[in-house]
Coordinates of N, CA and C in Angstrom, one line a residue:
X1 N -27.4 -6.5 -133.1 CA -26.1 -7.2 -132.9 C -24.9 -6.3 -132.8
X2 N -24.9 -5.4 -133.8 CA -23.8 -4.4 -133.9 C -23.9 -3.5 -132.8
X3 N -25.1 -3.1 -132.3 CA -25.3 -2.2 -131.2 C -24.7 -2.8 -130.0
X4 N -25.0 -4.0 -129.8 CA -24.5 -4.7 -128.6 C -23.0 -4.7 -128.5
X5 N -22.4 -5.0 -129.7 CA -20.9 -5.0 -129.7 C -20.3 -3.6 -129.4
X6 N -20.9 -2.6 -129.9 CA -20.4 -1.2 -129.6 C -20.5 -0.9 -128.1
X7 N -21.6 -1.3 -127.5 CA -21.9 -1.0 -126.1 C -20.9 -1.8 -125.3
X8 N -20.5 -3.0 -125.7 CA -19.6 -3.8 -124.9 C -18.2 -3.1 -125.0
X9 N -17.8 -2.6 -126.2 CA -16.5 -2.0 -126.4 C -16.4 -0.7 -125.6
X10 N -17.6 0.1 -125.6 CA -17.6 1.3 -124.8 C -17.4 1.1 -123.3
X11 N -18.0 0.0 -122.8 CA -17.9 -0.3 -121.4 C -16.5 -0.7 -121.1
X12 N -15.9 -1.5 -122.0 CA -14.5 -1.9 -121.8 C -13.5 -0.7 -121.9
X13 N -13.8 0.2 -122.8 CA -13.0 1.4 -122.8 C -13.1 2.3 -121.6
X14 N -14.3 2.4 -121.0 CA -14.5 3.1 -119.8 C -13.8 2.5 -118.7
X15 N -13.8 1.1 -118.6 CA -13.1 0.4 -117.6 C -11.6 0.7 -117.7
X16 N -11.1 0.7 -118.9 CA -9.6 0.9 -119.0 C -9.2 2.3 -118.6
X17 N -10.1 3.3 -118.9 CA -9.9 4.7 -118.5 C -9.8 4.8 -117.0
X18 N -10.8 4.1 -116.3 CA -10.9 4.1 -114.9 C -9.7 3.5 -114.2
X19 N -9.2 2.3 -114.8 CA -8.0 1.7 -114.2 C -6.8 2.6 -114.3
X20 N -6.7 3.3 -115.5 CA -5.6 4.2 -115.7 C -5.6 5.3 -114.7
X21 N -6.7 5.9 -114.5 CA -6.8 7.0 -113.6 C -6.5 6.6 -112.1
X22 N -7.0 5.4 -111.8 CA -6.7 4.8 -110.4 C -5.2 4.6 -110.2
X23 N -4.6 4.0 -111.3 CA -3.1 3.8 -111.2 C -2.3 5.1 -111.1
X24 N -2.8 6.1 -111.8 CA -2.1 7.4 -111.7 C -2.1 8.0 -110.4
X25 N -3.3 7.9 -109.7 CA -3.5 8.4 -108.4 C -2.6 7.7 -107.4
X26 N -2.5 6.4 -107.5 CA -1.7 5.6 -106.6 C -0.2 5.9 -106.8
X27 N 0.2 6.1 -108.0 CA 1.6 6.4 -108.3 C 2.0 7.8 -107.8
X28 N 1.1 8.8 -107.8 CA 1.4 10.1 -107.2 C 1.7 10.0 -105.7
X29 N 1.0 9.1 -105.0 CA 1.1 9.0 -103.5 C 2.4 8.2 -103.1
X30 N 2.9 7.3 -104.0 CA 4.0 6.4 -103.6 C 5.2 6.7 -104.4
X31 N 5.2 7.7 -105.2 CA 6.4 7.9 -106.1 C 7.7 8.3 -105.3
X32 N 7.5 9.1 -104.2 CA 8.7 9.6 -103.5 C 9.3 8.5 -102.6
X33 N 8.5 7.4 -102.4 CA 9.0 6.4 -101.5 C 10.1 5.5 -102.1
X34 N 10.3 5.5 -103.3 CA 11.2 4.6 -104.0 C 12.6 5.2 -104.1
X35 N 13.7 4.4 -103.9 CA 15.1 4.9 -104.0 C 15.3 5.5 -105.4
X36 N 16.1 6.6 -105.5 CA 16.4 7.2 -106.8 C 15.4 8.2 -107.2
X37 N 14.3 8.4 -106.4 CA 13.3 9.4 -106.8 C 13.9 10.8 -106.5
X38 N 13.6 11.7 -107.3 CA 14.1 13.1 -107.2 C 13.6 13.7 -105.9
X39 N 14.4 14.5 -105.2 CA 14.1 15.2 -104.0 C 13.6 16.6 -104.2
X40 N 12.5 17.0 -103.6 CA 11.9 18.3 -103.8 C 12.9 19.3 -103.2
X41 N 13.2 20.3 -103.9 CA 14.0 21.4 -103.4 C 13.4 22.1 -102.3
X42 N 12.1 22.3 -102.3 CA 11.4 23.1 -101.3 C 11.4 22.3 -100.0
X43 N 11.4 21.0 -100.0 CA 11.2 20.3 -98.7 C 12.5 19.7 -98.2
X44 N 13.5 19.4 -98.9 CA 14.8 18.8 -98.4 C 16.0 19.6 -99.0
X45 N 16.8 20.1 -98.1 CA 18.0 20.8 -98.5 C 19.2 20.0 -97.9
X46 N 19.9 19.3 -98.7 CA 21.0 18.4 -98.2 C 22.1 19.3 -97.5
X47 N 22.6 18.8 -96.4 CA 23.7 19.4 -95.8 C 25.0 18.8 -96.2
X48 N 25.8 19.5 -96.9 CA 27.1 19.0 -97.5 C 28.0 18.6 -96.3
X49 N 28.7 17.5 -96.5 CA 29.7 17.1 -95.5 C 30.9 18.0 -95.6
X50 N 31.6 18.4 -94.5 CA 32.7 19.3 -94.6 C 33.9 18.6 -95.4
X51 N 34.5 19.4 -96.2 CA 35.6 18.9 -97.0 C 36.9 19.6 -96.6
X52 N 38.0 19.2 -97.1 CA 39.3 19.8 -96.7 C 39.3 21.2 -97.2
X53 N 38.6 21.6 -98.2 CA 38.6 22.9 -98.7 C 37.8 23.9 -97.9
X54 N 36.8 23.4 -97.2 CA 35.9 24.3 -96.4 C 36.2 24.3 -95.0
X55 N 37.1 23.4 -94.4 CA 37.4 23.5 -93.0 C 38.4 24.6 -92.7
X56 N 38.2 25.3 -91.6 CA 39.0 26.4 -91.2 C 39.7 26.1 -89.9
X57 N 41.0 26.2 -89.8 CA 41.8 25.9 -88.6 C 42.4 27.2 -88.1
X58 N 42.2 27.5 -86.8 CA 42.8 28.7 -86.2 C 44.0 28.3 -85.5
X59 N 45.2 28.6 -85.9 CA 46.4 28.2 -85.2 C 46.6 28.9 -83.9
X60 N 47.2 28.2 -83.0 CA 47.5 28.8 -81.7 C 48.7 29.8 -81.8
X61 N 49.6 29.5 -82.7 CA 50.7 30.4 -83.0 C 50.9 30.6 -84.5
X62 N 51.3 31.8 -84.9 CA 51.6 32.0 -86.3 C 53.0 31.8 -86.6
X63 N 53.3 30.8 -87.4 CA 54.7 30.5 -87.7 C 55.0 30.9 -89.1
X64 N 56.1 31.6 -89.2 CA 56.5 32.1 -90.5 C 57.7 31.5 -90.9
X65 N 57.7 30.9 -92.1 CA 58.9 30.2 -92.6 C 59.6 31.2 -93.5
X66 N 60.9 31.5 -93.2 CA 61.6 32.4 -94.1 C 62.5 31.6 -95.0
X67 N 62.5 31.9 -96.3 CA 63.3 31.2 -97.2 C 64.8 31.2 -96.8
X68 N 65.5 30.2 -97.1 CA 66.9 30.1 -96.7 C 67.7 31.3 -97.2
X69 N 67.4 31.8 -98.3 CA 68.2 32.9 -98.9 C 68.0 34.2 -98.1
X70 N 66.9 34.3 -97.4 CA 66.6 35.5 -96.7 C 66.8 35.4 -95.2
X71 N 67.2 34.3 -94.7 CA 67.5 34.1 -93.3 C 68.7 34.8 -92.9
X72 N 68.8 35.3 -91.6 CA 70.0 35.9 -91.0 C 71.1 34.9 -90.9
X73 N 72.3 35.3 -91.2 CA 73.4 34.5 -91.1 C 73.7 34.1 -89.7
X74 N 74.1 32.9 -89.4 CA 74.4 32.5 -88.0 C 75.4 33.4 -87.3
X75 N 76.4 34.0 -88.0 CA 77.4 34.8 -87.4 C 76.9 36.0 -86.7
X76 N 75.7 36.5 -87.0 CA 75.1 37.7 -86.4 C 74.5 37.4 -85.0
X77 N 74.3 36.1 -84.7 CA 73.8 35.8 -83.4 C 74.6 34.8 -82.6
X78 N 75.9 34.6 -83.0 CA 76.7 33.7 -82.3 C 77.1 34.3 -80.9
X79 N 77.0 33.5 -79.9 CA 77.3 34.0 -78.5 C 78.8 34.2 -78.4
X80 N 79.3 35.2 -77.6 CA 80.7 35.4 -77.5 C 81.4 34.2 -76.9
X81 N 82.6 34.1 -77.4 CA 83.4 32.9 -76.9 C 83.8 33.2 -75.4
X82 N 84.3 32.1 -74.8 CA 84.8 32.2 -73.4 C 85.9 33.2 -73.2
X83 N 86.8 33.3 -74.2 CA 87.9 34.3 -74.2 C 87.3 35.7 -74.2
X84 N 86.3 36.0 -75.1 CA 85.7 37.3 -75.2 C 85.0 37.6 -73.9
X85 N 84.3 36.7 -73.3 CA 83.6 36.9 -72.0 C 84.6 37.3 -70.9
X86 N 85.7 36.5 -70.9 CA 86.7 36.8 -69.9 C 87.3 38.2 -70.0
X87 N 87.5 38.6 -71.3 CA 88.1 39.9 -71.5 C 87.1 41.0 -71.1
X88 N 85.8 40.8 -71.4 CA 84.8 41.8 -71.0 C 84.8 41.9 -69.5
X89 N 84.8 40.7 -68.8 CA 84.8 40.8 -67.3 C 85.9 41.5 -66.7
X90 N 87.1 41.3 -67.3 CA 88.3 42.0 -66.8 C 88.2 43.5 -67.0
X91 N 87.6 43.9 -68.1 CA 87.6 45.3 -68.4 C 86.5 46.0 -67.6
X92 N 85.4 45.4 -67.2 CA 84.3 46.0 -66.6 C 84.2 45.8 -65.1
X93 N 84.9 44.7 -64.5 CA 84.8 44.4 -63.1 C 86.1 44.4 -62.5
X94 N 86.4 45.5 -61.7 CA 87.7 45.5 -61.0 C 87.8 44.3 -60.0
X95 N 88.9 43.6 -60.0 CA 89.1 42.5 -59.1 C 90.5 42.6 -58.5
X96 N 90.5 42.4 -57.2 CA 91.8 42.5 -56.5 C 92.7 41.4 -56.9
X97 N 93.8 41.7 -57.5 CA 94.7 40.6 -58.0 C 95.4 40.0 -56.8
X98 N 96.0 38.8 -57.1 CA 96.7 38.1 -56.0 C 97.9 38.8 -55.6
X99 N 98.5 39.6 -56.6 CA 99.8 40.3 -56.2 C 99.5 41.3 -55.2
X100 N 98.3 41.9 -55.2 CA 98.1 43.0 -54.2 C 98.0 42.4 -52.8
X101 N 97.7 41.1 -52.6 CA 97.6 40.5 -51.3 C 99.0 40.3 -50.7
X102 N 100.0 40.3 -51.5 CA 101.4 40.1 -51.0 C 102.2 41.4 -50.9
X103 N 101.5 42.5 -51.1 CA 102.2 43.8 -51.0 C 102.6 44.1 -49.6
X104 N 103.8 44.5 -49.4 CA 104.3 44.9 -48.1 C 104.4 46.4 -48.0
X105 N 103.8 47.0 -47.0 CA 103.8 48.5 -46.9 C 105.2 49.0 -46.7
X106 N 105.5 50.2 -47.3 CA 106.7 50.9 -47.0 C 106.6 51.5 -45.7
X107 N 107.3 51.1 -44.7 CA 107.0 51.5 -43.3 C 108.3 52.0 -42.7
X108 N 108.1 52.7 -41.5 CA 109.3 53.1 -40.7 C 109.0 52.7 -39.3
X109 N 110.0 52.1 -38.7 CA 109.9 51.7 -37.3 C 110.0 53.0 -36.4
X110 N 110.7 54.0 -36.9 CA 110.8 55.3 -36.2 C 109.7 56.2 -36.5
X111 N 109.3 57.0 -35.5 CA 108.2 57.9 -35.8 C 108.7 59.1 -36.6
X112 N 107.9 59.6 -37.5 CA 108.3 60.8 -38.3 C 108.4 62.0 -37.4
X113 N 109.0 63.1 -37.9 CA 109.1 64.3 -37.1 C 107.7 64.7 -36.6
X114 N 107.7 65.3 -35.4 CA 106.4 65.7 -34.8 C 105.6 66.7 -35.8
X115 N 106.3 67.4 -36.6 CA 105.7 68.4 -37.5 C 104.9 67.6 -38.6
X116 N 105.3 66.4 -38.8 CA 104.6 65.6 -39.9 C 103.6 64.6 -39.3
X117 N 103.4 64.6 -38.0 CA 102.4 63.7 -37.5 C 101.0 64.4 -37.3
X118 N 100.0 63.6 -37.7 CA 98.6 64.1 -37.5 C 98.3 65.4 -38.4
X119 N 99.1 65.5 -39.5 CA 98.9 66.6 -40.4 C 98.8 66.0 -41.8
X120 N 98.3 66.9 -42.7 CA 98.1 66.5 -44.1 C 99.3 67.2 -44.9
X121 N 100.1 66.4 -45.6 CA 101.3 66.9 -46.3 C 101.0 66.9 -47.8
X122 N 101.5 67.9 -48.5 CA 101.4 67.9 -49.9 C 102.5 67.0 -50.5
X123 N 102.1 66.2 -51.5 CA 103.0 65.2 -52.1 C 103.2 65.6 -53.6
X124 N 104.5 65.8 -54.0 CA 104.9 66.2 -55.3 C 105.0 64.9 -56.2
X125 N 104.0 64.5 -56.9 CA 104.0 63.3 -57.6 C 104.9 63.4 -58.9
X126 N 105.1 64.6 -59.3 CA 106.0 64.8 -60.5 C 107.4 64.6 -60.2
X127 N 107.8 64.9 -59.0 CA 109.2 64.7 -58.5 C 109.4 63.2 -58.1
X128 N 108.5 62.6 -57.5 CA 108.6 61.3 -57.0 C 107.4 60.4 -57.3
X129 N 107.2 60.1 -58.6 CA 106.0 59.3 -59.0 C 106.2 57.9 -58.5
X130 N 105.1 57.2 -58.3 CA 105.2 55.8 -57.9 C 105.6 54.9 -59.1
X131 N 106.1 53.7 -58.8 CA 106.5 52.8 -59.9 C 105.2 52.2 -60.6
X132 N 104.1 52.0 -59.8 CA 102.9 51.5 -60.3 C 101.8 52.0 -59.3
X133 N 100.5 51.9 -59.8 CA 99.4 52.3 -59.1 C 98.3 51.3 -59.3
X134 N 97.7 50.9 -58.1 CA 96.6 49.9 -58.2 C 95.3 50.6 -58.7
X135 N 94.7 50.2 -59.8 CA 93.6 50.9 -60.4 C 92.8 50.0 -61.3
X136 N 91.5 49.9 -61.0 CA 90.6 49.1 -61.8 C 91.0 47.6 -61.8
X137 N 91.5 47.1 -60.7 CA 91.7 45.7 -60.5 C 93.1 45.3 -60.8
X138 N 94.0 46.2 -61.2 CA 95.4 45.7 -61.5 C 96.4 46.9 -61.3
X139 N 97.6 46.6 -61.2 CA 98.7 47.6 -61.1 C 99.1 48.1 -62.5
X140 N 99.0 49.4 -62.6 CA 99.4 50.1 -63.9 C 100.6 50.9 -63.6
X141 N 101.5 50.9 -64.6 CA 102.7 51.8 -64.5 C 102.2 53.3 -64.4
X142 N 102.9 54.1 -63.7 CA 102.5 55.5 -63.5 C 102.1 56.2 -64.8
X143 N 102.9 56.0 -65.9 CA 102.6 56.6 -67.1 C 101.3 56.2 -67.7
X144 N 100.9 54.9 -67.5 CA 99.6 54.4 -68.0 C 98.5 54.9 -67.1
X145 N 98.7 54.8 -65.8 CA 97.7 55.3 -64.9 C 97.4 56.7 -65.1
X146 N 98.4 57.5 -65.3 CA 98.2 59.0 -65.4 C 97.2 59.3 -66.6
X147 N 97.3 58.5 -67.6 CA 96.5 58.7 -68.8 C 95.0 58.3 -68.7
X148 N 94.8 57.3 -67.8 CA 93.4 56.7 -67.7 C 92.7 57.1 -66.4
X149 N 93.4 57.6 -65.5 CA 92.8 58.0 -64.2 C 91.7 59.1 -64.4
X150 N 90.5 58.8 -63.9 CA 89.4 59.7 -64.2 C 89.5 61.0 -63.4
X151 N 90.1 60.9 -62.2 CA 90.4 62.1 -61.3 C 89.1 62.9 -61.0
X152 N 88.0 62.3 -60.9 CA 86.8 63.0 -60.6 C 86.2 62.6 -59.2
X153 N 87.0 61.8 -58.4 CA 86.6 61.4 -57.1 C 87.8 61.2 -56.3
X154 N 87.7 61.3 -55.0 CA 88.9 61.1 -54.1 C 89.4 59.6 -54.2
X155 N 90.7 59.4 -54.1 CA 91.3 58.1 -54.1 C 92.3 58.0 -53.0
X156 N 92.5 56.7 -52.6 CA 93.4 56.5 -51.4 C 94.2 55.2 -51.7
X157 N 95.5 55.3 -51.3 CA 96.4 54.2 -51.5 C 97.3 54.0 -50.3
X158 N 98.1 52.9 -50.3 CA 99.2 52.7 -49.3 C 100.5 52.6 -50.1
X159 N 101.5 53.2 -49.7 CA 102.8 53.1 -50.3 C 103.3 51.7 -50.0
X160 N 103.6 50.9 -51.0 CA 104.0 49.5 -50.8 C 105.2 49.1 -51.7
X161 N 105.6 47.9 -51.5 CA 106.7 47.3 -52.4 C 106.3 47.2 -53.8
X162 N 105.0 47.1 -54.1 CA 104.5 47.0 -55.5 C 104.0 48.3 -56.1
X163 N 104.1 49.4 -55.3 CA 103.6 50.7 -55.8 C 102.6 51.1 -54.8
X164 N 101.7 51.9 -55.3 CA 100.5 52.4 -54.5 C 99.5 51.3 -54.5
X165 N 99.2 50.8 -53.3 CA 98.3 49.6 -53.2 C 97.0 49.9 -52.4
X166 N 96.0 49.0 -52.5 CA 94.8 49.1 -51.7 C 95.0 48.2 -50.5
X167 N 95.9 47.3 -50.5 CA 96.1 46.3 -49.4 C 97.6 46.1 -49.2
X168 N 98.0 46.1 -48.0 CA 99.4 45.8 -47.7 C 99.5 45.3 -46.2
X169 N 100.6 44.6 -46.0 CA 100.9 44.2 -44.6 C 102.1 45.0 -44.1
X170 N 102.2 45.0 -42.7 CA 103.2 45.8 -42.1 C 103.4 45.2 -40.7
X171 N 104.6 45.4 -40.1 CA 104.8 45.0 -38.7 C 103.9 45.9 -37.7
X172 N 103.4 45.3 -36.7 CA 102.7 46.1 -35.7 C 103.6 47.1 -35.1
X173 N 103.1 48.3 -34.9 CA 103.8 49.4 -34.3 C 104.6 50.2 -35.3
X174 N 104.5 49.9 -36.6 CA 105.2 50.7 -37.6 C 104.4 51.8 -38.1
X175 N 105.0 52.8 -38.8 CA 104.4 53.9 -39.4 C 104.4 53.6 -40.9
X176 N 103.2 53.8 -41.5 CA 103.1 53.6 -43.0 C 102.6 54.9 -43.6
X177 N 102.8 55.0 -44.9 CA 102.4 56.2 -45.7 C 101.1 56.0 -46.4
X178 N 100.2 56.8 -46.3 CA 98.9 56.8 -47.0 C 98.9 58.0 -48.0
X179 N 98.6 57.6 -49.3 CA 98.6 58.6 -50.3 C 97.1 58.9 -50.7
X180 N 96.8 60.1 -51.0 CA 95.5 60.5 -51.3 C 95.4 61.4 -52.6
X181 N 94.4 61.3 -53.3 CA 94.1 62.3 -54.4 C 92.9 63.1 -54.1
X182 N 93.0 64.4 -54.1 CA 91.9 65.3 -53.8 C 91.4 65.9 -55.1
X183 N 90.2 65.6 -55.6 CA 89.8 66.2 -56.9 C 89.3 67.6 -56.8
X184 N 88.7 68.0 -55.7 CA 88.2 69.4 -55.6 C 88.5 70.0 -54.3
X185 N 88.4 71.3 -54.2 CA 88.6 71.9 -52.9 C 87.4 71.6 -52.0
X186 N 87.6 71.1 -50.8 CA 86.5 70.8 -49.9 C 87.0 70.3 -48.6
X187 N 86.1 70.1 -47.7 CA 86.5 69.6 -46.4 C 86.9 68.2 -46.4
X188 N 88.1 67.9 -45.9 CA 88.6 66.5 -45.9 C 88.4 65.8 -44.5
X189 N 87.8 64.6 -44.5 CA 87.5 63.9 -43.3 C 88.1 62.5 -43.5
X190 N 88.8 62.0 -42.5 CA 89.4 60.6 -42.6 C 88.8 59.8 -41.5
X191 N 88.4 58.5 -41.9 CA 87.9 57.6 -40.9 C 88.8 56.4 -40.9
X192 N 89.3 56.1 -39.7 CA 90.2 55.0 -39.4 C 89.4 53.9 -38.6
X193 N 89.3 52.7 -39.1 CA 88.7 51.6 -38.3 C 89.8 50.7 -37.7
X194 N 89.8 50.6 -36.4 CA 90.8 49.8 -35.7 C 90.4 48.4 -35.4
X195 N 91.4 47.6 -35.1 CA 91.1 46.1 -34.9 C 90.2 45.9 -33.8
X196 N 90.1 46.8 -32.8 CA 89.2 46.5 -31.7 C 87.7 46.9 -32.0
X197 N 87.5 47.3 -33.3 CA 86.1 47.7 -33.7 C 85.8 49.2 -33.5
X198 N 86.7 50.0 -33.0 CA 86.4 51.4 -32.9 C 86.8 52.2 -34.2
X199 N 86.2 53.3 -34.3 CA 86.4 54.2 -35.5 C 86.9 55.5 -35.0
X200 N 88.0 56.0 -35.6 CA 88.6 57.3 -35.2 C 88.4 58.3 -36.4
X201 N 87.9 59.4 -36.1 CA 87.6 60.4 -37.1 C 88.5 61.6 -37.0
X202 N 89.0 62.0 -38.1 CA 89.9 63.2 -38.2 C 89.4 64.1 -39.2
X203 N 89.3 65.4 -38.8 CA 88.8 66.4 -39.8 C 90.0 67.3 -40.1
X204 N 90.5 67.3 -41.3 CA 91.6 68.0 -41.8 C 91.3 69.4 -42.3
X205 N 90.0 69.8 -42.2 CA 89.6 71.1 -42.8 C 89.6 71.1 -44.3
X206 N 89.7 72.2 -44.9 CA 89.7 72.3 -46.3 C 91.0 71.9 -47.0
X207 N 90.9 71.1 -48.0 CA 92.0 70.6 -48.7 C 91.9 71.1 -50.2
X208 N 93.1 71.4 -50.7 CA 93.1 71.8 -52.1 C 93.3 70.6 -53.0
X209 N 93.0 70.7 -54.3 CA 93.2 69.6 -55.2 C 94.6 69.2 -55.4
X210 N 94.9 67.9 -55.6 CA 96.2 67.4 -55.8 C 96.4 66.2 -54.9
X211 N 97.7 65.7 -54.9 CA 98.1 64.5 -54.2 C 98.6 64.9 -52.8
X212 N 98.1 64.2 -51.8 CA 98.4 64.4 -50.4 C 99.0 63.2 -49.7
X213 N 99.7 63.3 -48.6 CA 100.3 62.2 -47.9 C 100.1 62.4 -46.4
X214 N 99.9 61.3 -45.7 CA 99.8 61.4 -44.2 C 100.5 60.1 -43.7
X215 N 101.1 60.2 -42.5 CA 101.6 59.1 -41.8 C 100.5 58.5 -40.9
X216 N 100.5 57.1 -40.9 CA 99.6 56.4 -40.1 C 100.3 55.3 -39.3
X217 N 100.0 55.2 -38.0 CA 100.7 54.2 -37.2 C 99.7 53.0 -36.9
X218 N 100.1 51.8 -37.4 CA 99.4 50.6 -37.0 C 100.0 50.1 -35.7
X219 N 99.5 50.6 -34.6 CA 100.1 50.4 -33.3 C 100.0 49.0 -32.7
X220 N 98.9 48.3 -33.0 CA 98.7 47.0 -32.5 C 98.4 46.0 -33.6
X221 N 98.6 44.7 -33.3 CA 98.3 43.7 -34.4 C 96.8 43.7 -34.7
X222 N 96.5 43.4 -36.0 CA 95.2 43.4 -36.4 C 95.0 44.1 -37.8
X223 N 93.7 44.3 -38.1 CA 93.4 44.9 -39.4 C 92.9 46.3 -39.2
X224 N 93.5 47.2 -40.1 CA 93.1 48.6 -40.1 C 92.5 48.9 -41.4
X225 N 91.4 49.7 -41.4 CA 90.8 50.2 -42.6 C 90.6 51.7 -42.6
X226 N 90.9 52.3 -43.7 CA 90.8 53.8 -43.8 C 90.0 54.2 -45.0
X227 N 89.2 55.3 -44.8 CA 88.4 55.8 -45.9 C 88.5 57.4 -45.8
X228 N 88.4 58.1 -46.9 CA 88.5 59.5 -46.9 C 87.2 60.1 -47.6
X229 N 86.8 61.2 -47.2 CA 85.7 61.9 -47.9 C 86.2 63.4 -48.2
X230 N 85.9 63.8 -49.4 CA 86.2 65.2 -49.8 C 84.9 65.9 -50.2
X231 N 84.5 66.9 -49.5 CA 83.2 67.5 -49.7 C 82.1 66.5 -49.7
X232 N 82.2 65.5 -48.8 CA 81.2 64.5 -48.6 C 81.2 63.5 -49.7
X233 N 82.2 63.5 -50.6 CA 82.4 62.5 -51.6 C 83.3 61.4 -51.1
X234 N 82.9 60.1 -51.0 CA 83.8 59.1 -50.4 C 84.8 58.6 -51.4
X235 N 85.9 58.1 -50.9 CA 86.9 57.4 -51.6 C 86.7 55.9 -51.5
X236 N 87.6 55.2 -52.1 CA 87.8 53.8 -51.8 C 88.3 53.6 -50.4
X237 N 88.4 52.4 -49.9 CA 89.0 52.1 -48.7 C 90.2 51.3 -48.8
X238 N 91.2 51.4 -47.9 CA 92.4 50.7 -47.9 C 92.5 49.8 -46.7
X239 N 93.3 48.7 -46.7 CA 93.5 47.8 -45.6 C 94.9 47.6 -45.3
X240 N 95.3 47.7 -44.1 CA 96.6 47.3 -43.6 C 96.5 46.2 -42.5
X241 N 97.1 45.1 -42.8 CA 97.1 44.0 -41.8 C 98.5 44.1 -41.1
X242 N 98.4 44.4 -39.8 CA 99.6 44.5 -39.0 C 99.8 43.2 -38.2
X243 N 101.0 42.7 -38.1 CA 101.3 41.5 -37.3 C 102.6 41.6 -36.6

């Protein structure tokens, strides 16, 4: 009787062992299928989602903010005022003033002596200085002109009611005086443009430095233009409107 009981217990114990082993095997195969199960490091490597700390932005422009205490003061980049711009324009850009357009040439209805026609005369500016000289866009008193005149290029004027001018009017058929400054010794050539479109060329030969004078006749109505060269260095041009 006792033997049979032990045999029954042994069989029951063996059955329990078998059930336990079977359950263990089933659990190994299905353990990873349940939520919350640990992930094997060797088989799954999670890819972290990008965060604000790991994102990199490449700017199209680099902007630098300068603290207010280190910024340049606005006064260093303020554009010049209209008055300053106007002053600069007057200083750097010669402009024919309206007064020069009303200048009347000092003229003579009578022809000068034959010895003074078609010749170059020396003019003593110390003895008979002009009242004013047109220079760099305005008329300057002789004392002021004398101090600022560069005297490195030939210059040409007309004796007028306002002084030495670049433009003047005169009656047709009159004789006017043209004043010249010669900076260096050289061949002097004068070019006169007449109202009919022709140009007359006069070669005065070698001229010495200083102020010169010549008589010019505006014989017919129209515009006359004159220019001088000294050693092939050109002067300004002057205009006489004869009517």
